[in-house]
Amino acid sequence: MNLIVLLKMVPDTVEELNVASDGKSLDSEYLRFKLNDPDEHALEEALLLKERAGGKVTVVALDAPEVDDALFMALAKGADRAVKIPADQASLGTVATARMFATFLASGGGQITPDTLVLPGSQAIDDLEGEVAAYLGEALSLPYVGVVSSVSPVNGKVVVLKEFSGGMRGEFEVTLPAVLGIQSAEKPPRYVPVAKVRAVMKSAKIETADIAPPESAKALAVERMYKPEVAGRAQILEGTPEDIAVRIASLLAERGII
Amino acid sequence: MSTGILVLVEHLKGTMADITFEMLGVGRKVAAAQGGQVHAVLLGKNVAALATRLGAADSVLLADEPSLEQSSAEVIVPLLQQLMAQKQASLVLLGGTNASFGLGVQLSARMKVPFVNFCKGARVEGGSLVLTSQLFSGKILSDVKLADGKGIVSIYPGAFPAEAGRSDKTPPVEKVAVPPGSPKVVFKRYIEPDTSDVDITKQSVLVAVGRGIQNADNISLAEDLAKTLGGAVCASRPVIDQGWLPLSRQVGKSGMSVAPKLYLALGISGAPEHCEGMKGAQLIVAINTDPKAPIFDVAHYGANADCLEIIELLKEAVEKKKTK
């Protein structure tokens, strides 16, 4: 199979996020970036598919802080080819990002063969304009399923599981080539030792593909960006861990829970 | 200006989802400010009976066919496109749910109107529709303006009052024809959640663990505490994705919705997707090292602490109380 995984760097929300002085964007000074969680799962699912059905895994990303690390990490995990499109991801909305990926795929950079699966993560935490996967399906006129948590090749097609709500899932049969937004892989993303990533950094190369950004970088103009008012509903219990444990136990006893 | 508002009705296996009423409420609010009619679009297999519950809409546009069971974007998007044209609709409201995932994006691309994701606030301001979206796991809000009121909006479940979209009226129903086709995405079957070990929706006490539990070995600490409390362990998505607990224990958007007497959240930050599944709990107690974690906005009691330092102490304290 021809497996194409799209990677995106997103701000790590474990860090404090602040709004820039323009009041319309994130303050990038102290932002730390990490690979979007679902994208990491998309890569894992692609590697599992390669192991099961054979094929080649290509990872593609736009330029962003720490993106080279993510691309080398993907190669160390077993991806065959890594491509960087040197356009600043932060300045592009989802629509523009998807257009760039679509151009890359249509230009032969990615080659949509009859056995191609394009695997972006299902969504990202900054997808104000929507999800890349669905836009790509539309732009490339390929069938699309999102929130996918399992992919199995069967008779030249794939059978996928899509998550609904309440733990319910649906099984769908999808004709290839197709775009699948991956929510989670069948197994936890594999671990790769730092030494192996370092070795790959020395031996492997990241290709670049020059794609001109679309005319309009963003489909939506943000009027204002701000932090939510802290509702501060929780009454905070202070003290040592012992104090806190005793207070919680008392609360539960008062309410007849224990 | 706005002449029509379409609301795509959400239902799963014959049950109407609350998000439908939330969207109808938003639709009514916008229609009251800007004029125009609200049309509920009801698509699916054996769904005609649900139409009677959509009285908050001015009309129901119904397509009830076997082929529409869990039909995918390639079928629904052209249908919505056709209905937008027929009803001169400039605004389409969709549920921010897994079921409707991706529809808005594709419809917006075809209609060349903007798509706004994660919407949790809407107001009409001087003829424009101003929408508030929550980004970055609920840590940042952003306002965007649909100047001419045109757009496709994905409504975050639980953000708007469902009551505003309920009505006893019986709406007129208009049948919609579905063009034949041979879809490339075909629905096969539902896979029910496996609750053979524990059904967390039936537990009165849940000890929920998130990233803060740090590793698989620590799950047993939470299990011991749950046992002492007479409950079970559940988890947020990162823990399930790591394979530390089975899928049946997941609480949130894709997982279970729970409403226990006690929800003890250990090391859970409280992303909107998680809160969606647990905010109905009677008592929420959260322990998290980050004082700004959004979980403290939904919790009744909280402590800024490392849950690993508290778990065993809490178990001891509970045991002491019980023997008294």
Coordinates of C-alpha atoms in Angstrom, one line a residue:
Chain A
M1 CA 0.0 0.0 0.0
N2 CA 1.0 3.6 -0.6
L3 CA 0.6 5.1 2.9
I4 CA 0.9 8.9 3.1
V5 CA 0.8 10.4 6.7
L6 CA 0.4 14.1 7.2
L7 CA 2.0 15.5 10.3
K8 CA 1.3 18.8 12.1
M9 CA 3.0 20.5 15.0
V10 CA 0.6 22.1 17.6
P11 CA 1.3 24.1 20.7
D12 CA 1.7 21.9 23.8
T13 CA -1.2 22.8 26.0
V14 CA 0.7 21.5 29.1
E15 CA 2.4 24.8 28.8
E16 CA 0.7 28.1 29.6
L17 CA -0.8 29.6 26.4
N18 CA -0.9 33.4 26.1
V19 CA -2.5 35.8 23.6
A20 CA -0.1 38.0 21.6
S21 CA -0.3 41.8 21.8
D22 CA -2.4 42.0 18.6
G23 CA -5.2 40.3 20.6
K24 CA -5.8 37.9 17.7
S25 CA -3.2 35.2 17.8
L26 CA -1.1 33.2 20.2
D27 CA 2.0 34.6 21.7
S28 CA 4.7 32.5 20.1
E29 CA 7.6 33.5 22.3
Y30 CA 7.2 30.8 24.9
L31 CA 5.2 28.3 22.9
R32 CA 6.5 24.8 22.9
F33 CA 5.4 22.6 20.0
K34 CA 4.6 18.9 19.9
L35 CA 3.3 16.6 17.3
N36 CA -0.5 16.6 17.2
D37 CA -1.7 13.5 19.1
P38 CA -3.9 12.1 16.5
D39 CA -1.1 12.5 13.9
E40 CA 1.1 10.3 16.0
H41 CA -1.6 7.7 15.9
A42 CA -2.0 8.1 12.2
L43 CA 1.7 7.3 11.8
E44 CA 1.4 4.3 14.1
E45 CA -1.6 3.0 12.1
A46 CA 0.4 3.5 8.8
L47 CA 3.3 1.5 10.3
L48 CA 1.0 -1.3 11.4
L49 CA -0.6 -1.4 7.9
K50 CA 2.9 -1.6 6.3
E51 CA 3.8 -4.5 8.6
R52 CA 0.6 -6.3 7.8
A53 CA 0.0 -5.6 4.2
G54 CA 3.3 -4.3 2.9
G55 CA 3.9 -1.0 1.3
K56 CA 5.7 2.3 1.8
V57 CA 5.1 5.0 4.4
T58 CA 5.7 8.6 3.5
V59 CA 5.4 11.4 6.1
V60 CA 4.8 15.0 5.0
A61 CA 4.7 18.1 7.1
L62 CA 4.7 21.9 6.6
D63 CA 7.5 23.8 8.3
A64 CA 7.0 24.5 12.0
P65 CA 9.2 24.6 15.1
E66 CA 10.6 21.2 16.0
V67 CA 9.1 19.6 12.8
D68 CA 12.5 18.1 11.8
D69 CA 12.6 16.2 15.0
A70 CA 9.1 14.8 14.3
L71 CA 10.1 13.8 10.8
F72 CA 13.3 12.1 11.9
M73 CA 11.4 10.4 14.7
A74 CA 8.9 9.1 12.0
L75 CA 11.9 7.7 9.9
A76 CA 13.3 6.1 13.0
K77 CA 10.0 4.4 13.7
G78 CA 9.9 2.9 10.2
A79 CA 8.7 5.5 7.8
D80 CA 10.4 5.2 4.4
R81 CA 10.4 8.8 3.3
A82 CA 10.0 12.2 4.9
V83 CA 9.1 15.3 3.1
K84 CA 9.0 18.9 4.4
I85 CA 7.1 21.6 2.6
P86 CA 9.0 24.8 3.5
A87 CA 6.0 27.1 4.2
D88 CA 5.3 28.5 7.7
Q89 CA 2.5 26.4 9.0
A90 CA 1.7 28.9 11.8
S91 CA 0.6 31.5 9.2
L92 CA -1.7 29.2 7.4
G93 CA -5.3 28.2 8.4
T94 CA -6.6 24.7 7.9
V95 CA -8.0 25.4 4.5
A96 CA -4.7 26.8 3.2
T97 CA -2.8 23.9 4.8
A98 CA -5.1 21.3 3.2
R99 CA -4.7 23.1 -0.2
M100 CA -0.9 22.8 0.1
F101 CA -1.1 19.1 0.9
A102 CA -3.5 18.6 -1.9
T103 CA -1.2 20.4 -4.4
F104 CA 1.7 18.3 -3.1
L105 CA -0.2 15.1 -3.6
A106 CA -1.6 16.1 -7.0
S107 CA 1.7 17.3 -8.3
G108 CA 3.2 13.8 -8.1
G109 CA 5.1 14.5 -4.9
G110 CA 2.9 12.0 -3.2
Q111 CA 1.5 10.1 -6.2
I112 CA -2.1 9.0 -5.6
T113 CA -1.9 5.4 -6.8
P114 CA -5.0 3.0 -6.7
D115 CA -3.7 1.5 -3.4
T116 CA -3.1 4.9 -1.7
L117 CA -4.3 5.8 1.7
V118 CA -3.8 9.4 2.9
L119 CA -3.8 9.4 6.7
P120 CA -3.9 12.7 8.5
G121 CA -4.8 12.8 12.2
S122 CA -8.5 13.2 12.6
Q123 CA -8.3 16.7 14.0
A124 CA -6.0 19.2 15.8
I125 CA -6.7 21.4 18.8
D126 CA -6.3 24.5 16.6
D127 CA -8.6 23.5 13.8
L128 CA -10.8 26.6 13.9
E129 CA -11.5 26.4 10.2
G130 CA -12.1 22.6 10.3
E131 CA -10.2 19.5 9.8
V132 CA -7.5 19.0 7.1
A133 CA -8.6 15.4 6.4
A134 CA -12.1 16.3 5.3
Y135 CA -10.8 19.2 3.1
L136 CA -8.3 16.9 1.5
G137 CA -11.0 14.3 0.7
E138 CA -13.0 17.1 -1.0
A139 CA -10.0 18.7 -2.8
L140 CA -8.7 15.4 -4.1
S141 CA -12.2 14.0 -4.8
L142 CA -11.4 11.0 -2.7
P143 CA -13.7 9.1 -0.3
Y144 CA -13.3 10.3 3.3
V145 CA -14.0 8.9 6.8
G146 CA -13.0 10.6 10.0
V147 CA -12.6 9.6 13.7
V148 CA -11.2 6.3 12.6
S149 CA -9.7 3.9 15.1
S150 CA -8.9 0.8 13.0
V151 CA -8.0 0.1 9.4
S152 CA -7.9 -3.4 7.8
P153 CA -7.2 -4.2 4.2
V154 CA -9.8 -6.6 2.7
N155 CA -9.9 -7.6 -1.0
G156 CA -8.4 -4.4 -2.3
K157 CA -10.6 -2.2 -0.1
V158 CA -10.3 -1.3 3.6
V159 CA -12.6 -1.9 6.4
V160 CA -12.5 0.9 9.0
L161 CA -14.0 1.5 12.4
K162 CA -15.3 5.0 13.1
E163 CA -16.1 6.1 16.6
F164 CA -19.5 7.5 17.4
S165 CA -20.6 8.4 20.9
G166 CA -21.2 6.3 24.0
G167 CA -18.5 3.8 23.1
M168 CA -20.5 2.8 19.9
R169 CA -18.5 2.3 16.7
G170 CA -19.5 1.8 13.1
E171 CA -17.8 -0.5 10.6
F172 CA -17.5 0.9 7.1
E173 CA -16.1 -0.5 3.9
V174 CA -14.1 2.1 1.9
T175 CA -12.9 1.9 -1.7
L176 CA -9.3 3.0 -2.3
P177 CA -7.7 5.4 -2.8
A178 CA -9.1 7.2 0.2
V179 CA -8.5 9.8 2.9
L180 CA -8.9 8.5 6.5
G181 CA -8.8 10.9 9.5
I182 CA -7.2 8.7 12.2
Q183 CA -8.3 9.3 15.8
S184 CA -6.3 6.5 17.4
A185 CA -4.2 3.6 16.2
E186 CA -5.0 0.0 17.1
K187 CA -1.9 0.0 19.4
P188 CA -0.3 2.7 21.4
P189 CA 2.3 4.7 19.3
R190 CA 5.5 2.8 19.4
Y191 CA 8.5 4.0 21.4
V192 CA 11.8 4.7 19.6
P193 CA 15.0 5.2 21.6
V194 CA 16.7 8.6 21.2
A195 CA 19.9 6.9 20.0
K196 CA 18.1 5.5 17.1
V197 CA 16.6 8.9 16.2
R198 CA 20.1 10.3 16.4
A199 CA 21.5 7.6 14.1
V200 CA 18.7 8.3 11.6
M201 CA 19.5 12.1 11.7
K202 CA 23.0 11.2 10.5
S203 CA 22.1 8.7 7.9
A204 CA 18.7 9.8 6.5
K205 CA 17.6 13.0 4.7
I206 CA 14.4 15.0 4.8
E207 CA 13.3 15.9 1.3
T208 CA 11.9 19.3 0.5
A209 CA 9.0 20.0 -1.8
D210 CA 8.4 23.6 -2.8
I211 CA 4.7 24.3 -3.0
A212 CA 3.5 27.9 -3.4
P213 CA 1.1 28.9 -0.6
P214 CA -2.5 29.7 -1.7
E215 CA -3.5 33.3 -2.1
S216 CA -5.5 33.6 1.0
A217 CA -3.7 32.2 4.0
K218 CA -6.8 32.1 6.3
A219 CA -10.4 31.6 5.5
L220 CA -11.6 33.1 8.8
A221 CA -10.4 36.4 10.3
V222 CA -10.2 36.1 14.0
E223 CA -11.6 39.3 15.6
R224 CA -10.4 38.6 19.1
M225 CA -8.5 35.8 20.9
Y226 CA -8.7 35.6 24.7
K227 CA -8.5 33.3 27.6
P228 CA -11.7 32.0 29.0
E229 CA -12.8 33.5 32.3
V230 CA -12.1 31.0 35.0
A231 CA -15.4 30.0 36.3
G232 CA -13.6 28.9 39.4
R233 CA -16.4 26.7 40.4
A234 CA -14.3 24.3 42.4
Q235 CA -13.7 25.0 46.0
I236 CA -10.0 24.4 46.5
L237 CA -8.9 22.2 49.3
E238 CA -5.6 23.4 50.8
G239 CA -2.9 21.8 52.9
T240 CA -0.6 18.8 52.9
P241 CA -1.5 15.7 50.9
E242 CA -2.6 14.2 54.3
D243 CA -4.9 17.2 54.9
I244 CA -6.4 17.0 51.5
A245 CA -7.0 13.2 51.7
V246 CA -8.7 13.6 55.1
R247 CA -10.8 16.5 53.8
I248 CA -12.0 14.5 50.8
A249 CA -12.8 11.5 52.9
S250 CA -14.9 13.8 55.2
L251 CA -16.7 15.3 52.3
L252 CA -17.6 11.8 51.0
A253 CA -18.8 10.7 54.5
E254 CA -20.9 13.9 54.9
R255 CA -22.6 13.1 51.6
G256 CA -23.2 9.5 52.5
I257 CA -21.0 8.2 49.6
I258 CA -18.9 6.2 52.0
Chain B
M1 CA -30.2 38.9 4.8
S2 CA -30.3 35.5 6.3
T3 CA -33.3 33.8 4.7
G4 CA -32.9 30.2 5.8
I5 CA -31.1 28.3 8.6
L6 CA -30.6 24.5 8.2
V7 CA -30.1 22.3 11.3
L8 CA -28.8 18.8 10.6
V9 CA -30.7 16.6 13.1
E10 CA -28.4 14.3 15.2
H11 CA -29.6 10.8 16.2
L12 CA -28.0 7.5 16.8
K13 CA -29.9 4.2 16.5
G14 CA -33.4 5.8 16.8
T15 CA -32.5 8.0 19.7
M16 CA -32.5 11.8 19.3
A17 CA -29.3 13.5 20.6
D18 CA -29.6 16.6 22.8
I19 CA -27.3 18.5 20.5
T20 CA -30.2 18.6 18.0
F21 CA -32.2 20.7 20.5
E22 CA -29.2 22.9 21.3
M23 CA -28.8 23.6 17.6
L24 CA -32.5 24.3 17.1
G25 CA -32.3 26.8 20.0
V26 CA -29.4 28.6 18.4
G27 CA -31.2 28.6 15.1
R28 CA -34.3 30.2 16.7
K29 CA -32.1 32.8 18.4
V30 CA -30.5 33.8 15.1
A31 CA -33.8 33.7 13.2
A32 CA -35.4 35.9 15.9
A33 CA -32.6 38.5 15.4
Q34 CA -32.2 38.3 11.7
G35 CA -35.4 36.9 10.4
G36 CA -35.7 33.8 8.2
Q37 CA -36.9 30.2 8.8
V38 CA -35.3 27.3 10.6
H39 CA -35.4 24.0 8.8
A40 CA -34.5 20.7 10.5
V41 CA -32.9 18.3 8.1
L42 CA -33.7 14.7 9.2
L43 CA -31.8 12.0 7.3
G44 CA -31.5 8.3 8.1
K45 CA -33.2 4.9 8.1
N46 CA -36.5 4.6 10.0
V47 CA -36.3 8.1 11.4
A48 CA -39.6 9.6 10.2
A49 CA -41.1 9.2 13.8
L50 CA -38.4 11.6 15.2
A51 CA -39.9 14.5 13.2
T52 CA -42.6 15.1 15.7
R53 CA -40.0 16.2 18.3
L54 CA -38.7 18.9 16.0
G55 CA -41.4 21.5 16.6
A56 CA -38.9 24.2 17.3
A57 CA -38.2 24.2 13.5
D58 CA -40.5 25.9 11.0
S59 CA -40.3 22.8 8.9
V60 CA -38.7 19.3 8.8
L61 CA -36.9 18.2 5.6
L62 CA -37.1 14.5 5.7
A63 CA -35.3 11.7 3.8
D64 CA -36.0 8.3 5.3
E65 CA -34.3 5.5 3.4
P66 CA -32.4 2.4 4.2
S67 CA -29.4 3.7 2.2
L68 CA -29.2 6.7 4.5
E69 CA -28.2 4.6 7.6
Q70 CA -24.9 6.2 8.7
S71 CA -24.4 7.5 5.2
S72 CA -21.1 9.3 4.7
A73 CA -20.1 12.8 3.6
E74 CA -20.2 11.8 -0.1
V75 CA -24.0 11.3 0.2
I76 CA -25.0 13.9 2.9
V77 CA -22.9 16.8 1.6
P78 CA -24.5 17.0 -1.9
L79 CA -27.9 16.7 -0.2
L80 CA -27.2 19.6 2.1
Q81 CA -25.9 21.6 -0.8
Q82 CA -29.1 21.0 -2.7
L83 CA -31.2 22.0 0.4
M84 CA -29.2 25.1 0.9
A85 CA -30.0 26.2 -2.6
Q86 CA -33.7 25.2 -2.3
K87 CA -34.3 27.0 1.0
Q88 CA -31.9 29.9 0.2
A89 CA -30.1 29.0 3.4
S90 CA -27.1 31.0 4.3
L91 CA -26.4 29.4 7.7
V92 CA -26.1 25.7 8.4
L93 CA -25.7 24.3 12.0
L94 CA -24.1 20.9 12.5
G95 CA -23.3 19.0 15.7
G96 CA -19.7 19.0 16.8
T97 CA -20.0 15.3 17.1
N98 CA -18.1 12.3 15.7
A99 CA -21.2 11.5 13.6
S100 CA -21.2 14.8 11.8
F101 CA -17.4 15.1 11.7
G102 CA -16.1 16.5 8.4
L103 CA -19.5 17.3 6.8
G104 CA -19.2 21.0 7.5
V105 CA -15.7 21.2 6.1
Q106 CA -16.7 19.7 2.8
L107 CA -20.0 21.6 2.6
S108 CA -18.1 24.9 3.2
A109 CA -15.6 24.0 0.4
R110 CA -18.4 23.4 -2.0
M111 CA -20.5 26.4 -1.1
K112 CA -17.5 28.7 -0.8
V113 CA -18.6 29.9 2.6
P114 CA -16.5 29.8 5.8
F115 CA -16.7 26.9 8.3
V116 CA -16.4 27.7 12.0
N117 CA -15.4 24.8 14.3
F118 CA -15.8 24.2 18.1
C119 CA -18.5 26.9 18.4
K120 CA -19.7 27.5 22.0
G121 CA -21.1 31.0 21.8
A122 CA -23.2 32.9 19.2
R123 CA -24.6 36.4 19.2
V124 CA -26.0 38.8 16.6
E125 CA -24.2 42.1 16.6
G126 CA -25.2 44.9 14.3
G127 CA -26.4 42.5 11.6
S128 CA -23.3 40.2 11.9
L129 CA -23.2 36.9 13.5
V130 CA -20.3 36.7 16.0
L131 CA -19.2 33.2 17.0
T132 CA -17.0 32.2 19.9
S133 CA -15.0 29.0 19.4
Q134 CA -12.9 27.2 22.0
L135 CA -9.5 26.2 20.8
F136 CA -6.4 24.5 22.3
S137 CA -8.4 22.1 24.5
G138 CA -10.5 24.8 25.8
K139 CA -7.6 27.0 27.0
I140 CA -8.2 29.8 24.5
L141 CA -11.4 31.4 23.0
S142 CA -11.6 33.1 19.7
D143 CA -14.3 35.3 18.2
V144 CA -14.9 35.3 14.5
K145 CA -17.5 37.3 12.6
L146 CA -19.7 36.1 9.8
A147 CA -20.3 39.5 8.3
D148 CA -23.1 38.5 6.0
G149 CA -24.3 35.8 8.3
K150 CA -23.2 33.2 5.8
G151 CA -21.4 30.1 7.0
I152 CA -21.4 26.5 8.2
V153 CA -21.0 26.2 12.0
S154 CA -20.2 23.2 14.1
I155 CA -21.8 23.5 17.5
Y156 CA -20.0 22.2 20.5
P157 CA -22.3 19.7 22.4
G158 CA -23.4 20.9 25.8
A159 CA -22.5 24.6 25.1
F160 CA -26.1 25.8 24.5
P161 CA -29.3 25.2 26.3
A162 CA -31.3 22.2 24.9
E163 CA -34.5 23.6 26.4
A164 CA -34.4 26.5 23.9
G165 CA -34.9 24.0 21.0
R166 CA -37.7 21.9 22.5
S167 CA -41.3 22.5 21.5
D168 CA -44.7 20.6 21.6
K169 CA -45.7 21.9 18.2
T170 CA -46.0 19.5 15.3
P171 CA -43.9 20.8 12.4
P172 CA -44.8 20.5 8.8
V173 CA -42.8 17.7 7.1
E174 CA -41.4 18.0 3.6
K175 CA -40.0 14.9 1.9
V176 CA -36.6 15.2 0.2
A177 CA -35.6 12.9 -2.6
V178 CA -32.2 11.3 -2.5
P179 CA -30.4 11.0 -5.8
P180 CA -29.2 7.4 -6.5
G181 CA -25.5 6.7 -6.4
S182 CA -22.9 4.1 -5.6
P183 CA -21.1 5.4 -2.6
K184 CA -17.4 4.5 -2.0
V185 CA -17.9 4.5 1.7
V186 CA -20.5 1.9 2.8
F187 CA -21.8 1.4 6.3
K188 CA -21.7 -2.3 7.4
R189 CA -22.7 -2.5 11.0
Y190 CA -22.6 -1.1 14.5
I191 CA -20.2 -2.4 17.0
E192 CA -21.6 -2.1 20.5
P193 CA -19.3 -1.2 23.4
D194 CA -17.9 -4.2 25.3
T195 CA -19.0 -3.7 28.8
S196 CA -18.5 -7.3 29.8
D197 CA -15.9 -6.4 32.5
V198 CA -17.5 -3.3 34.0
D199 CA -20.2 -1.0 32.8
I200 CA -19.0 2.4 34.0
T201 CA -22.3 4.1 33.2
K202 CA -23.9 2.0 35.9
Q203 CA -21.4 2.8 38.7
S204 CA -22.3 5.2 41.4
V205 CA -18.6 5.9 42.2
L206 CA -15.9 6.4 39.5
V207 CA -12.2 7.0 40.1
A208 CA -11.1 8.6 36.8
V209 CA -7.5 8.7 35.8
G210 CA -5.7 10.9 33.2
R211 CA -2.2 11.6 32.1
G212 CA -1.3 12.5 35.7
I213 CA -1.4 8.8 36.6
Q214 CA 1.9 8.6 34.6
N215 CA 2.2 4.9 33.9
A216 CA 0.4 1.6 33.6
D217 CA 1.6 0.3 36.9
N218 CA -0.1 3.2 38.8
I219 CA -3.5 2.1 37.5
S220 CA -3.6 -0.5 40.2
L221 CA -3.4 2.3 42.9
A222 CA -6.5 3.8 41.4
E223 CA -8.2 0.4 41.3
D224 CA -7.4 -0.2 45.0
L225 CA -9.0 3.2 45.8
A226 CA -12.0 2.5 43.7
K227 CA -12.5 -0.8 45.5
T228 CA -12.4 0.9 48.8
L229 CA -14.9 3.5 47.6
G230 CA -17.2 0.8 46.1
G231 CA -16.7 1.9 42.6
A232 CA -14.7 1.4 39.4
V233 CA -11.9 3.0 37.5
C234 CA -12.4 4.9 34.3
A235 CA -10.1 7.1 32.3
S236 CA -9.6 10.0 29.8
R237 CA -8.5 9.4 26.2
P238 CA -4.7 9.5 26.7
V239 CA -4.8 6.6 29.2
I240 CA -7.0 4.5 26.9
D241 CA -4.8 5.3 23.8
Q242 CA -1.8 4.1 25.8
G243 CA -3.6 0.8 26.2
W244 CA -3.5 1.1 30.1
L245 CA -7.2 0.5 30.3
P246 CA -9.7 -1.0 27.8
L247 CA -11.9 1.1 25.6
S248 CA -15.0 0.3 27.7
R249 CA -13.5 2.5 30.5
Q250 CA -13.2 5.7 28.4
V251 CA -15.2 8.7 29.4
G252 CA -15.8 11.6 27.0
K253 CA -16.9 12.4 23.5
S254 CA -16.1 9.1 21.9
G255 CA -16.5 7.1 25.1
M256 CA -19.2 6.9 27.7
S257 CA -21.3 9.6 29.2
V258 CA -21.5 9.0 32.9
A259 CA -23.4 10.6 35.8
P260 CA -22.2 8.9 39.0
K261 CA -22.7 10.2 42.6
L262 CA -19.0 10.7 42.8
Y263 CA -16.5 11.4 40.0
L264 CA -13.0 11.6 41.4
A265 CA -10.7 13.0 38.7
L266 CA -7.1 12.1 39.2
G267 CA -4.5 13.9 37.0
I268 CA -7.2 14.8 34.4
S269 CA -6.8 18.3 32.9
G270 CA -10.4 18.5 31.7
A271 CA -10.3 18.9 27.9
P272 CA -13.7 19.8 26.6
E273 CA -14.0 16.3 25.0
H274 CA -13.6 14.7 28.4
C275 CA -15.9 17.1 30.3
E276 CA -18.6 16.4 27.7
G277 CA -18.9 12.9 29.2
M278 CA -18.8 13.6 32.9
K279 CA -20.1 17.0 33.7
G280 CA -23.5 15.5 34.8
A281 CA -21.8 13.8 37.9
Q282 CA -23.4 14.8 41.2
L283 CA -20.1 15.4 42.9
I284 CA -16.9 16.1 41.1
V285 CA -13.6 16.1 43.0
A286 CA -10.5 16.9 41.0
I287 CA -6.9 16.5 41.9
N288 CA -4.4 18.1 39.4
T289 CA -1.0 19.7 39.7
D290 CA -2.0 22.5 37.3
P291 CA -4.0 25.1 39.2
K292 CA -5.3 26.4 35.8
A293 CA -6.5 23.1 34.6
P294 CA -10.0 23.4 33.1
I295 CA -11.2 20.5 35.2
F296 CA -11.5 22.9 38.1
D297 CA -14.2 24.8 36.3
V298 CA -16.5 21.8 36.3
A299 CA -15.4 20.3 39.6
H300 CA -17.1 21.1 42.9
Y301 CA -14.0 20.5 44.9
G302 CA -10.4 20.5 43.8
A303 CA -6.8 20.2 45.1
N304 CA -3.6 21.4 43.4
A305 CA -1.6 18.3 44.1
D306 CA 0.1 15.3 42.5
C307 CA -2.6 12.7 42.5
L308 CA 0.1 10.0 43.0
E309 CA 0.8 11.6 46.4
I310 CA -2.8 11.5 47.4
I311 CA -4.2 8.2 46.2
E312 CA -3.0 6.0 48.9
L313 CA -3.5 8.6 51.7
L314 CA -7.1 9.0 50.5
K315 CA -7.6 5.2 50.6
E316 CA -6.4 5.1 54.2
A317 CA -8.5 8.1 55.1
V318 CA -11.6 6.5 53.6
E319 CA -11.0 3.2 55.3
K320 CA -10.7 5.1 58.7
K321 CA -14.0 6.9 58.1
K322 CA -15.7 3.6 57.2
T323 CA -14.6 1.9 60.4
K324 CA -15.7 4.7 62.6

